Amino acid sequence: MRRYSVFAIAREALRYHTGWERAWRAPEPKKKYDAIIVGAGGHGLATAYYLGKNFGITNVAIIEKGWLGGGNTGRNTTIIRSNYLQDPSAAIYEKARSLYETMSQDLNYNVMFSPRGLIMLAQTEHEVRGYQRTAHANALQGVATEFISPQQVKELVPIINLEGPRYPVLGGLLQKRGGTARHDAVAWGYARACSDMGMDVIQKCEVTGVRTEGGKVVGVSTTKGDIDCDKLGIVVAGHTSVLAEMAGFRLPIESVALQALVSEPIKPCMDVVVMANTVHGYMSQSDKGEMVIGGGTDAFNNYTQRGSFHHIEETVRALNETFPIISRLKMLRQWGGIVDMTGDRSPIISKTPVDGIFVNCGWGTGGFKAIPGSGWAMAELMAKGHSPLAEEFHMYRFREGKFIDESVAAGVAH
Amino acid sequence: MLTLQCPYCGVDAEETELQGGGEAHLKRFGPGSNDDDFEGYLFLRENQKGIHFERWRHAYGCGKWFLAARHTNTLEVFGTYPAQSTEPPQHIKDAISAKLPGWKWGNFS
Ligand SMILES: Cc1cc2nc3c(=O)[nH]c(=O)nc-3n(C[C@H](O)[C@H](O)[C@H](O)COP(=O)(O)OP(=O)(O)OC[C@H]3O[C@@H](n4cnc5c(N)ncnc54)[C@H](O)[C@@H]3O)c2cc1C
Ligand SMILES: [Zn+2]
């Protein structure tokens, strides 16, 4: 693989950009792999990447029914933060956030990580207490966050209206090294690095069956024929239940639509990410100038990658009071993705009842921020059989009552 | 927008009038039941890409709970029926079979 660098750009500029090579190969599947990952979203690709990088396992295929990054990874609003309440969450999300800091260098691919700072607004007394508690928990977990006053919020976000009649801003939980990254680039960067290690990223190939013998996985059936493997990682977000059914087990997951939208581009006016969980909306400004807006999930099981329009309206209406300047903005695009929700709003990274099958899912509305940490843990689990980071995220925690309850910290979808 | 006919008041209710209530026909397992049943009742839900039976409340209408059969990938509604039903009515099952031959959901098919 030829490295990207300023010299490469100069060289190519002098020869009309004819020398760029393809970022990744487009191979046909082999008969057999040591490990197959189903789903070329961020989590699947990161899993494959760390299998190779940390454990030297490179006879790996990543199988994707659509195009890589075309699932939730390419549909999300790219908020990155690690200000969670529970210790296992703080550990894996902060691992992920710290890996984002050096991801561009690590992958030799500009993922445009922008630790511009992130504020979660406290707009009720209850939220004030909740976020103060989170700030204390984060201090003990080694995650840098602080609770700031309304005046400090105003300094960071001049366009905010502190005195909303219904929900005045009473303070905020600030994570200075939270922010955003370019979602496609994360998928593309990992894919390029995986391909470079000799792994096969196979697109437009749907897994239609999981083959087992004597309680152990032996391979998958796909639209490009049967492919064998010793280990199988299921990393398909909203389609987790469909794959689990093929493999013969159930998971505590429901699939629902989550939507987002962007406005027409405007001049730079907000250089932090702001989340308003009480009114259910959040907003950041993209490098192109668009205001990127998201809110809550739709209310019913859905696989259509489309959501209900009134939810979009509710989200924008909710943000209007806190950000009066958006009331005249035209909205450009709106889209949806199918997110995989668990009961405690925490993910599942786990062995399964079938020997050799591992599952990574349940990231729901907030898994983009976790991609590198999740891949790191999932690779370790698949390679070694256990991973400290994934320890508590196993699928049996529900029946054991060992929830990792983040429904408070993740009051809004992001 | 999703539209469901309320089987009580007969109104074609738009989604904004309704409140979703999750999976229908759940059988309750209380204290004293075994771990598998208890886990299934509390946490494991049908989540098919295909047919789904679910609870809805005509929240901004007559206020009643009812049940609906819906396709999760086309959003086609096969019918709605009263919340007291312990099983989907035959005509709804037939309508589903016409579109999804061999369908299976929980104990129903
Ligand atoms: C609108 C929206 C906004 C969001 N905002 C944020 C945010 O701001 N911050 C944040 O951290 N998270 C956010 N999220 C959540 C985040 O996008 C997801 O948690 C994350 O991208 C999941 O990544 P993944 O790799 O697990 O899944 P995906 O990216 O969905 O990848 C799964 C892949 O599996 C493939 N697949 C499925 N079935 C099969 C099959 N049978 N065979 C082969 N391939 C298959 C799919 O095509 C898909 O490409 C948002 C999500 C949405 C929808
Ligand atoms: Zn009614």
Coordinates of C-alpha atoms and ligand atoms in Angstrom, one line a residue:
Chain A
M1 CA 0.0 0.0 0.0
R2 CA 1.4 3.4 -0.9
R3 CA 1.2 5.7 2.0
Y4 CA -0.8 9.0 1.9
S5 CA 1.4 12.0 2.7
V6 CA 2.0 15.6 1.7
F7 CA 4.7 14.3 -0.7
A8 CA 2.2 11.9 -2.3
I9 CA -0.2 14.8 -2.9
A10 CA 2.6 16.9 -4.4
R11 CA 3.8 14.0 -6.6
E12 CA 0.3 13.3 -7.9
A13 CA -0.4 16.9 -8.5
L14 CA 2.5 16.9 -10.9
R15 CA 1.1 14.0 -12.9
Y16 CA -2.6 14.8 -13.0
H17 CA -3.5 12.4 -10.2
T18 CA -2.9 9.3 -12.3
G19 CA -0.9 7.4 -9.8
W20 CA -3.3 6.9 -6.9
E21 CA -3.9 3.2 -6.3
R22 CA -7.3 1.7 -5.3
A23 CA -7.8 2.1 -1.6
W24 CA -8.8 -1.5 -1.1
R25 CA -9.0 -4.6 -3.3
A26 CA -12.4 -6.1 -4.4
P27 CA -11.7 -9.8 -4.1
E28 CA -13.9 -12.9 -4.7
P29 CA -14.4 -14.9 -1.5
K30 CA -11.9 -17.8 -0.8
K31 CA -13.1 -21.2 0.2
K32 CA -12.2 -20.8 3.8
Y33 CA -11.0 -18.2 6.4
D34 CA -9.8 -18.4 9.9
A35 CA -12.3 -15.8 10.8
I36 CA -15.3 -14.2 9.0
I37 CA -16.8 -11.0 10.1
V38 CA -20.4 -10.3 8.9
G39 CA -21.0 -6.6 8.4
A40 CA -18.6 -4.0 7.1
G41 CA -19.7 -1.2 9.3
G42 CA -17.3 0.5 11.6
H43 CA -17.5 -2.2 14.3
G44 CA -17.0 -5.1 11.9
L45 CA -14.1 -3.4 10.2
A46 CA -12.4 -2.4 13.4
T47 CA -12.8 -5.9 14.8
A48 CA -11.0 -7.3 11.7
Y49 CA -8.3 -4.6 11.9
Y50 CA -7.4 -5.3 15.5
L51 CA -7.5 -9.1 14.8
G52 CA -4.7 -8.4 12.4
K53 CA -2.9 -5.7 14.2
N54 CA -3.0 -6.9 17.7
F55 CA -3.2 -10.7 17.2
G56 CA -1.6 -11.3 13.8
I57 CA -4.8 -13.0 12.5
T58 CA -5.1 -11.9 8.9
N59 CA -6.8 -14.8 7.1
V60 CA -10.0 -12.8 7.6
A61 CA -13.0 -11.9 5.4
I62 CA -15.4 -9.1 6.1
I63 CA -18.7 -9.8 4.3
E64 CA -21.1 -6.9 3.6
K65 CA -24.4 -7.2 1.9
G66 CA -24.4 -3.6 0.7
W67 CA -21.4 -1.3 0.5
L68 CA -19.0 -0.8 3.3
G69 CA -20.0 1.9 5.8
G70 CA -23.5 2.0 4.2
G71 CA -25.3 1.0 7.4
N72 CA -25.5 3.1 10.5
T73 CA -21.8 4.0 10.3
G74 CA -22.4 6.1 7.2
R75 CA -25.7 7.5 8.6
N76 CA -24.7 8.7 12.0
T77 CA -24.2 12.2 13.3
T78 CA -20.6 11.4 14.5
I79 CA -20.7 12.5 18.1
I80 CA -17.8 11.1 20.1
R81 CA -17.8 11.3 23.9
S82 CA -17.1 9.0 26.8
N83 CA -18.9 10.7 29.7
Y84 CA -20.9 7.7 30.7
L85 CA -21.9 6.8 34.2
Q86 CA -21.1 3.1 34.7
D87 CA -17.5 1.9 35.0
P88 CA -17.6 -0.7 32.2
S89 CA -19.0 1.9 29.8
A90 CA -16.5 4.6 30.8
A91 CA -13.7 2.1 30.2
I92 CA -14.7 1.0 26.7
Y93 CA -16.0 4.4 25.5
E94 CA -12.9 6.2 26.8
K95 CA -10.6 3.5 25.2
A96 CA -12.4 4.3 22.0
R97 CA -12.2 8.0 22.4
S98 CA -8.5 7.8 23.1
L99 CA -7.9 5.6 20.0
Y100 CA -9.8 8.2 17.9
E101 CA -7.1 10.8 19.0
T102 CA -4.4 8.9 17.0
M103 CA -6.6 7.1 14.5
S104 CA -5.6 9.2 11.5
Q105 CA -1.9 8.5 12.1
D106 CA -2.5 4.8 12.9
L107 CA -4.5 4.2 9.8
N108 CA -2.6 6.7 7.6
Y109 CA -6.1 8.0 6.7
N110 CA -7.5 11.3 7.7
V111 CA -10.6 10.6 9.8
M112 CA -10.9 14.3 10.7
F113 CA -11.2 13.6 14.4
S114 CA -12.2 17.0 15.8
P115 CA -12.1 17.1 19.7
R116 CA -14.0 20.4 19.7
G117 CA -15.7 19.8 23.0
L118 CA -19.1 18.6 23.8
I119 CA -21.7 19.9 26.2
M120 CA -24.7 18.1 27.6
L121 CA -27.1 20.8 28.7
A122 CA -28.8 20.5 32.1
Q123 CA -32.3 22.0 31.6
T124 CA -34.0 20.7 34.7
E125 CA -33.0 20.4 38.4
H126 CA -33.0 16.7 38.0
E127 CA -30.5 16.9 35.1
V128 CA -28.3 19.2 37.1
R129 CA -28.0 16.6 39.8
G130 CA -27.7 13.8 37.3
Y131 CA -24.8 15.4 35.5
Q132 CA -23.0 16.5 38.6
R133 CA -23.1 12.9 39.6
T134 CA -21.7 11.8 36.2
A135 CA -18.9 14.4 36.5
H136 CA -18.0 12.9 39.9
A137 CA -18.1 9.4 38.5
N138 CA -16.0 10.4 35.5
A139 CA -13.4 12.0 37.8
L140 CA -13.0 8.6 39.5
Q141 CA -12.9 6.8 36.2
G142 CA -10.2 9.0 34.8
V143 CA -12.5 10.6 32.2
A144 CA -12.0 14.4 31.9
T145 CA -15.4 16.1 32.3
E146 CA -16.6 19.0 34.3
F147 CA -19.9 20.6 35.3
I148 CA -20.1 24.2 34.1
S149 CA -22.3 27.1 34.8
P150 CA -24.8 28.7 32.5
Q151 CA -22.4 31.6 31.9
Q152 CA -19.7 29.2 30.9
V153 CA -22.1 27.5 28.5
K154 CA -22.9 30.9 26.9
E155 CA -19.2 31.7 26.5
L156 CA -18.7 28.4 24.6
V157 CA -22.0 28.6 22.7
P158 CA -22.9 32.3 22.0
I159 CA -25.9 31.3 19.9
I160 CA -27.6 29.6 22.8
N161 CA -30.7 31.1 24.5
L162 CA -30.2 30.5 28.2
E163 CA -33.5 31.8 29.3
G164 CA -35.8 29.5 27.5
P165 CA -39.2 30.0 29.2
R166 CA -39.9 26.3 29.6
Y167 CA -36.4 24.8 29.9
P168 CA -33.8 27.4 30.9
V169 CA -30.2 26.3 30.7
L170 CA -29.1 25.6 34.3
G171 CA -25.6 24.3 33.5
G172 CA -23.9 21.7 31.4
L173 CA -21.6 18.7 31.5
L174 CA -18.6 19.5 29.4
Q175 CA -16.2 17.0 27.9
K176 CA -13.4 19.1 26.3
R177 CA -11.9 16.2 24.3
G178 CA -15.3 15.0 23.0
G179 CA -16.2 16.0 19.5
T180 CA -16.8 14.5 16.0
A181 CA -15.0 12.6 13.2
R182 CA -15.7 11.9 9.6
H183 CA -17.9 8.7 9.6
D184 CA -17.2 7.4 6.1
A185 CA -13.4 8.0 6.6
V186 CA -13.5 5.8 9.6
A187 CA -15.0 2.9 7.6
W188 CA -12.8 3.6 4.6
G189 CA -9.6 3.9 6.7
Y190 CA -10.1 0.6 8.4
A191 CA -11.1 -1.1 5.2
R192 CA -7.9 0.1 3.5
A193 CA -5.8 -1.0 6.4
C194 CA -7.5 -4.4 6.5
S195 CA -7.1 -4.9 2.8
D196 CA -3.5 -4.0 3.1
M197 CA -3.0 -6.7 5.7
G198 CA -4.3 -9.2 3.2
M199 CA -7.9 -9.4 4.5
D200 CA -10.8 -9.6 2.0
V201 CA -13.4 -7.0 2.2
I202 CA -16.3 -8.5 0.2
Q203 CA -19.1 -6.2 -0.7
K204 CA -22.5 -6.9 -2.2
C205 CA -22.5 -10.3 -0.6
E206 CA -25.3 -11.1 1.8
V207 CA -25.0 -13.8 4.4
T208 CA -28.1 -15.9 4.1
G209 CA -27.4 -18.7 6.5
V210 CA -25.1 -19.8 9.3
R211 CA -23.8 -23.4 9.1
T212 CA -23.1 -25.3 12.3
E213 CA -22.1 -28.9 13.1
G214 CA -22.4 -30.3 16.6
G215 CA -22.9 -26.9 18.2
K216 CA -19.9 -25.4 16.5
V217 CA -19.8 -23.0 13.6
V218 CA -18.3 -24.2 10.3
G219 CA -19.2 -21.4 7.9
V220 CA -21.8 -19.2 6.3
S221 CA -24.0 -19.4 3.2
T222 CA -23.9 -16.3 1.1
T223 CA -25.2 -14.9 -2.2
K224 CA -21.7 -15.7 -3.4
G225 CA -21.8 -19.3 -2.2
D226 CA -20.8 -21.1 0.9
I227 CA -17.7 -19.9 2.8
D228 CA -16.1 -21.8 5.6
C229 CA -14.6 -20.4 8.8
D230 CA -13.3 -21.4 12.3
K231 CA -14.7 -18.3 13.9
L232 CA -17.6 -16.0 13.1
G233 CA -18.2 -12.5 14.3
I234 CA -21.7 -11.2 13.8
V235 CA -21.5 -7.4 13.7
V236 CA -24.6 -6.2 11.9
A237 CA -26.3 -3.7 14.1
G238 CA -30.0 -3.5 13.2
H239 CA -29.9 -6.9 11.5
T240 CA -28.6 -8.7 14.6
S241 CA -31.8 -10.6 15.3
V242 CA -31.9 -11.8 11.7
L243 CA -28.4 -13.3 11.9
A244 CA -29.0 -14.7 15.4
E245 CA -32.1 -16.5 14.1
M246 CA -29.9 -18.0 11.3
A247 CA -27.5 -19.2 14.0
G248 CA -30.3 -20.5 16.2
F249 CA -30.3 -18.2 19.3
R250 CA -32.1 -15.1 20.5
L251 CA -30.9 -11.8 21.8
P252 CA -32.5 -9.1 23.8
I253 CA -32.5 -6.6 20.8
E254 CA -35.2 -4.6 19.1
S255 CA -34.6 -2.8 15.8
V256 CA -36.0 0.7 15.4
A257 CA -35.4 3.7 13.1
L258 CA -33.3 6.6 14.2
Q259 CA -33.2 9.7 12.0
A260 CA -31.0 12.8 11.6
L261 CA -31.1 15.8 9.3
V262 CA -28.8 18.7 8.2
S263 CA -29.6 22.3 7.4
E264 CA -28.3 24.4 4.5
P265 CA -24.7 25.5 5.2
I266 CA -24.2 28.7 7.1
K267 CA -21.2 30.6 8.4
P268 CA -19.4 29.1 11.4
C269 CA -21.5 29.8 14.4
M270 CA -21.0 26.9 16.8
D271 CA -17.7 25.1 17.4
V272 CA -18.8 22.6 20.0
V273 CA -21.3 19.8 20.0
V274 CA -24.4 20.6 22.1
M275 CA -26.9 18.0 23.3
A276 CA -30.2 18.9 25.0
N277 CA -31.5 15.7 26.4
T278 CA -34.5 17.0 28.2
V279 CA -36.1 18.3 25.0
H280 CA -34.6 15.5 22.9
G281 CA -32.3 17.1 20.4
Y282 CA -28.7 17.7 19.7
M283 CA -26.7 19.8 17.2
S284 CA -23.3 20.4 15.8
Q285 CA -21.9 22.2 12.8
S286 CA -20.1 20.3 10.1
D287 CA -17.0 21.5 8.4
K288 CA -19.2 22.4 5.4
G289 CA -21.3 24.6 7.6
E290 CA -24.4 22.5 7.8
M291 CA -26.1 22.2 11.2
V292 CA -26.2 18.5 11.9
I293 CA -29.3 17.7 14.0
G294 CA -30.6 14.5 15.6
G295 CA -33.1 13.4 18.2
G296 CA -34.8 10.3 19.5
T297 CA -35.8 7.0 18.0
D298 CA -39.1 6.1 16.4
A299 CA -41.5 4.1 18.5
F300 CA -41.9 0.8 16.7
N301 CA -39.9 -2.1 15.2
N302 CA -38.8 -1.1 11.8
Y303 CA -36.3 -2.4 9.2
T304 CA -37.0 0.2 6.5
Q305 CA -34.2 2.7 7.1
R306 CA -36.8 5.4 7.0
G307 CA -38.4 7.1 9.9
S308 CA -41.6 8.9 10.7
F309 CA -41.5 12.5 9.6
H310 CA -43.2 13.9 12.7
H311 CA -40.2 12.9 14.8
I312 CA -38.0 15.1 12.7
E313 CA -40.4 17.9 13.3
E314 CA -40.5 17.3 17.0
T315 CA -36.7 17.4 17.2
V316 CA -36.4 20.7 15.3
R317 CA -39.2 22.2 17.3
A318 CA -37.5 21.2 20.5
L319 CA -34.2 22.8 19.5
N320 CA -35.8 26.0 18.4
E321 CA -36.3 27.4 21.8
T322 CA -32.7 26.8 22.9
F323 CA -31.2 27.9 19.5
P324 CA -33.6 30.6 18.1
I325 CA -31.3 31.2 15.2
I326 CA -32.2 27.9 13.6
S327 CA -35.9 28.9 13.2
R328 CA -35.2 30.5 9.8
L329 CA -32.9 27.7 8.5
K330 CA -33.9 25.5 5.6
M331 CA -33.3 21.8 6.2
L332 CA -31.5 20.1 3.3
R333 CA -31.6 16.3 3.9
Q334 CA -33.1 13.9 6.3
W335 CA -32.4 10.1 6.6
G336 CA -32.7 7.1 8.9
G337 CA -30.8 4.1 10.0
I338 CA -32.0 1.0 11.9
V339 CA -30.5 0.8 15.3
D340 CA -30.3 -2.2 17.6
M341 CA -31.6 -1.4 21.1
T342 CA -31.0 -3.4 24.3
G343 CA -33.0 -3.0 27.5
D344 CA -30.2 -1.3 29.4
R345 CA -29.0 0.8 26.5
S346 CA -25.6 -0.9 26.7
P347 CA -24.0 -3.0 24.0
I348 CA -23.4 -6.7 23.8
I349 CA -19.9 -8.0 23.0
S350 CA -20.2 -11.7 23.8
K351 CA -19.7 -15.4 23.1
T352 CA -22.9 -17.1 22.1
P353 CA -24.5 -20.5 22.6
V354 CA -22.9 -21.6 19.4
D355 CA -19.2 -22.5 19.7
G356 CA -17.1 -20.2 17.6
I357 CA -19.7 -17.5 17.1
F358 CA -19.3 -14.1 18.7
V359 CA -21.6 -11.2 18.6
N360 CA -21.1 -7.5 18.8
C361 CA -24.3 -5.5 18.8
G362 CA -26.7 -3.4 20.8
W363 CA -24.8 -0.1 20.2
G364 CA -28.2 1.3 19.4
T365 CA -28.2 5.1 18.9
G366 CA -24.6 5.7 20.1
G367 CA -22.1 3.3 18.7
F368 CA -20.0 5.4 16.3
K369 CA -18.0 6.9 19.2
A370 CA -17.2 3.3 20.3
I371 CA -15.9 1.9 17.1
P372 CA -12.2 1.6 17.8
G373 CA -12.7 0.4 21.4
S374 CA -15.4 -2.0 20.4
G375 CA -13.2 -3.5 17.7
W376 CA -10.3 -3.7 20.1
A377 CA -12.4 -5.7 22.6
M378 CA -14.2 -7.9 20.1
A379 CA -10.9 -8.8 18.4
E380 CA -9.4 -9.8 21.8
L381 CA -12.5 -11.8 22.6
M382 CA -12.4 -13.6 19.3
A383 CA -8.7 -14.3 19.5
K384 CA -8.2 -15.2 23.1
G385 CA -11.7 -16.1 24.3
H386 CA -12.0 -13.3 26.8
S387 CA -11.4 -9.5 26.9
P388 CA -11.3 -7.3 30.0
L389 CA -13.0 -4.5 28.2
A390 CA -15.9 -6.7 27.1
E391 CA -16.1 -8.7 30.3
E392 CA -19.4 -7.2 31.6
F393 CA -21.0 -6.7 28.2
H394 CA -21.9 -10.4 27.7
M395 CA -25.4 -11.4 26.5
Y396 CA -26.3 -13.3 29.6
R397 CA -26.2 -10.2 31.9
F398 CA -30.0 -9.7 31.4
R399 CA -31.0 -13.0 32.8
E400 CA -28.5 -12.5 35.6
G401 CA -29.8 -9.1 36.4
K402 CA -26.4 -7.5 35.9
F403 CA -27.4 -4.5 33.8
I404 CA -25.1 -1.8 32.7
D405 CA -27.8 0.8 33.0
E406 CA -27.0 3.8 30.8
S407 CA -30.5 4.8 30.0
V408 CA -30.0 7.9 32.2
A409 CA -26.6 8.9 30.7
A410 CA -27.9 8.2 27.2
G411 CA -31.3 9.9 27.7
V412 CA -31.2 11.1 24.1
A413 CA -30.1 9.2 21.0
H414 CA -26.6 10.0 19.7
Chain B
M1 CA -47.1 8.2 8.1
L2 CA -48.3 5.0 9.7
T3 CA -52.1 4.8 9.9
L4 CA -53.9 2.2 12.0
Q5 CA -57.6 1.7 12.3
C6 CA -58.7 1.7 16.0
P7 CA -60.8 -1.4 16.4
Y8 CA -62.9 0.3 19.1
C9 CA -63.8 3.7 17.8
G10 CA -63.2 2.9 14.1
V11 CA -61.1 5.9 13.5
D12 CA -58.2 5.7 11.0
A13 CA -55.7 7.0 13.5
E14 CA -52.5 8.6 12.3
E15 CA -49.3 7.7 14.1
T16 CA -49.2 11.1 15.9
E17 CA -52.5 10.0 17.6
L18 CA -51.0 6.7 18.7
Q19 CA -48.6 5.5 21.3
G20 CA -46.6 2.3 20.6
G21 CA -46.6 -0.3 23.3
G22 CA -44.2 -3.0 22.0
E23 CA -44.7 -6.7 21.5
A24 CA -48.2 -8.2 21.8
H25 CA -49.3 -11.5 23.2
L26 CA -46.6 -11.6 25.9
K27 CA -47.2 -14.3 28.4
R28 CA -46.4 -13.2 31.9
F29 CA -44.0 -15.2 33.9
G30 CA -43.7 -14.0 37.5
P31 CA -41.6 -14.9 40.5
G32 CA -41.1 -18.6 40.9
S33 CA -40.9 -19.4 37.2
N34 CA -37.7 -20.7 35.8
D35 CA -34.9 -18.5 34.6
D36 CA -35.4 -19.2 30.9
D37 CA -39.1 -18.2 31.0
F38 CA -38.4 -15.2 33.2
E39 CA -35.6 -13.9 30.9
G40 CA -37.8 -14.5 27.9
Y41 CA -40.7 -12.6 29.4
L42 CA -38.7 -9.7 30.6
F43 CA -36.1 -9.2 27.8
L44 CA -36.3 -11.4 24.7
R45 CA -38.6 -9.9 22.1
E46 CA -39.6 -10.9 18.7
N47 CA -37.7 -8.8 16.3
Q48 CA -38.3 -10.2 12.8
K49 CA -37.6 -8.6 9.5
G50 CA -41.1 -9.5 8.5
I51 CA -44.3 -9.9 10.5
H52 CA -44.8 -8.3 13.9
F53 CA -47.7 -8.3 16.3
E54 CA -47.7 -5.3 18.6
R55 CA -49.6 -3.2 21.0
W56 CA -50.8 0.3 20.3
R57 CA -52.8 2.8 22.3
H58 CA -55.2 5.2 20.7
A59 CA -53.7 7.8 23.1
Y60 CA -55.1 11.0 21.6
G61 CA -58.4 9.4 20.6
C62 CA -60.6 7.0 22.6
G63 CA -57.6 6.0 24.8
K64 CA -58.0 2.3 24.3
W65 CA -55.2 -0.3 23.8
F66 CA -55.4 -2.5 20.8
L67 CA -53.3 -4.9 18.8
A68 CA -51.9 -4.7 15.2
A69 CA -50.2 -7.0 12.7
R70 CA -47.7 -5.2 10.7
H71 CA -44.8 -5.9 8.3
T72 CA -41.6 -4.4 9.7
N73 CA -39.9 -4.0 6.3
T74 CA -42.8 -2.8 4.1
L75 CA -44.8 -1.3 7.0
E76 CA -47.9 -3.0 5.5
V77 CA -50.6 -3.3 8.1
F78 CA -52.5 -6.7 8.0
G79 CA -55.1 -5.6 10.4
T80 CA -55.9 -4.4 13.9
Y81 CA -57.9 -6.2 16.6
P82 CA -59.0 -5.8 20.3
A83 CA -56.4 -6.0 23.0
Q84 CA -58.4 -8.8 24.8
S85 CA -57.5 -11.3 22.0
T86 CA -55.2 -14.0 23.1
E87 CA -54.4 -14.9 19.5
P88 CA -54.6 -13.0 16.2
P89 CA -57.9 -13.6 14.4
Q90 CA -58.0 -16.0 11.5
H91 CA -58.7 -13.5 8.8
I92 CA -55.6 -11.5 9.8
K93 CA -53.5 -14.7 9.8
D94 CA -54.8 -15.5 6.3
A95 CA -53.9 -12.0 5.1
I96 CA -50.4 -12.5 6.4
S97 CA -50.1 -16.0 4.8
A98 CA -51.0 -14.5 1.4
K99 CA -48.0 -12.2 1.6
L100 CA -45.6 -14.3 3.7
P101 CA -46.3 -18.0 3.1
G102 CA -45.0 -20.1 6.0
W103 CA -44.6 -17.2 8.4
K104 CA -44.0 -18.0 12.0
W105 CA -44.0 -15.7 15.0
G106 CA -43.8 -16.8 18.6
N107 CA -46.4 -19.6 18.9
F108 CA -48.4 -18.5 16.0
S109 CA -48.1 -19.4 12.3
Ligands
LIG1 C1 -29.3 8.8 12.5 C2 -28.3 8.2 13.4 C3 -27.5 9.0 14.1 C4 -26.5 8.5 15.0 N1 -25.7 9.3 15.6 C5 -24.7 8.8 16.4 C6 -23.7 9.7 17.0 O1 -23.8 11.0 16.9 N2 -22.7 9.2 17.7 C7 -22.6 7.9 17.9 O2 -21.7 7.4 18.6 N3 -23.4 7.0 17.3 C8 -24.5 7.4 16.5 N4 -25.3 6.6 15.9 C9 -25.2 5.1 16.1 C10 -24.1 4.5 15.2 O3 -24.3 4.9 13.9 C11 -24.1 3.0 15.3 O4 -24.1 2.6 16.6 C12 -22.8 2.4 14.6 O5 -22.6 3.0 13.4 C13 -23.0 0.9 14.4 O6 -22.0 0.5 13.7 P1 -22.0 -1.0 13.2 O7 -20.7 -1.3 12.5 O8 -22.3 -1.9 14.4 O9 -23.3 -1.1 12.2 P2 -23.5 -0.7 10.7 O10 -22.7 0.5 10.3 O11 -25.0 -0.6 10.5 O12 -22.9 -1.9 9.9 C14 -23.6 -3.2 9.9 C15 -23.5 -3.7 8.5 O13 -23.9 -5.1 8.4 C16 -24.5 -5.3 7.2 N5 -25.3 -6.4 7.1 C17 -26.5 -6.6 7.7 N6 -27.0 -7.8 7.5 C18 -26.1 -8.5 6.7 C19 -26.0 -9.8 6.1 N7 -27.0 -10.7 6.2 N8 -25.0 -10.1 5.4 C20 -23.9 -9.2 5.2 N9 -23.9 -8.0 5.8 C21 -25.0 -7.6 6.5 C22 -25.2 -4.0 6.9 O14 -25.4 -3.8 5.5 C23 -24.3 -2.9 7.5 O15 -23.4 -2.3 6.6 C24 -26.3 7.1 15.1 C25 -27.1 6.2 14.3 C26 -28.1 6.8 13.4 C27 -28.9 5.8 12.6
ZN2 ZN -59.9 4.6 19.2

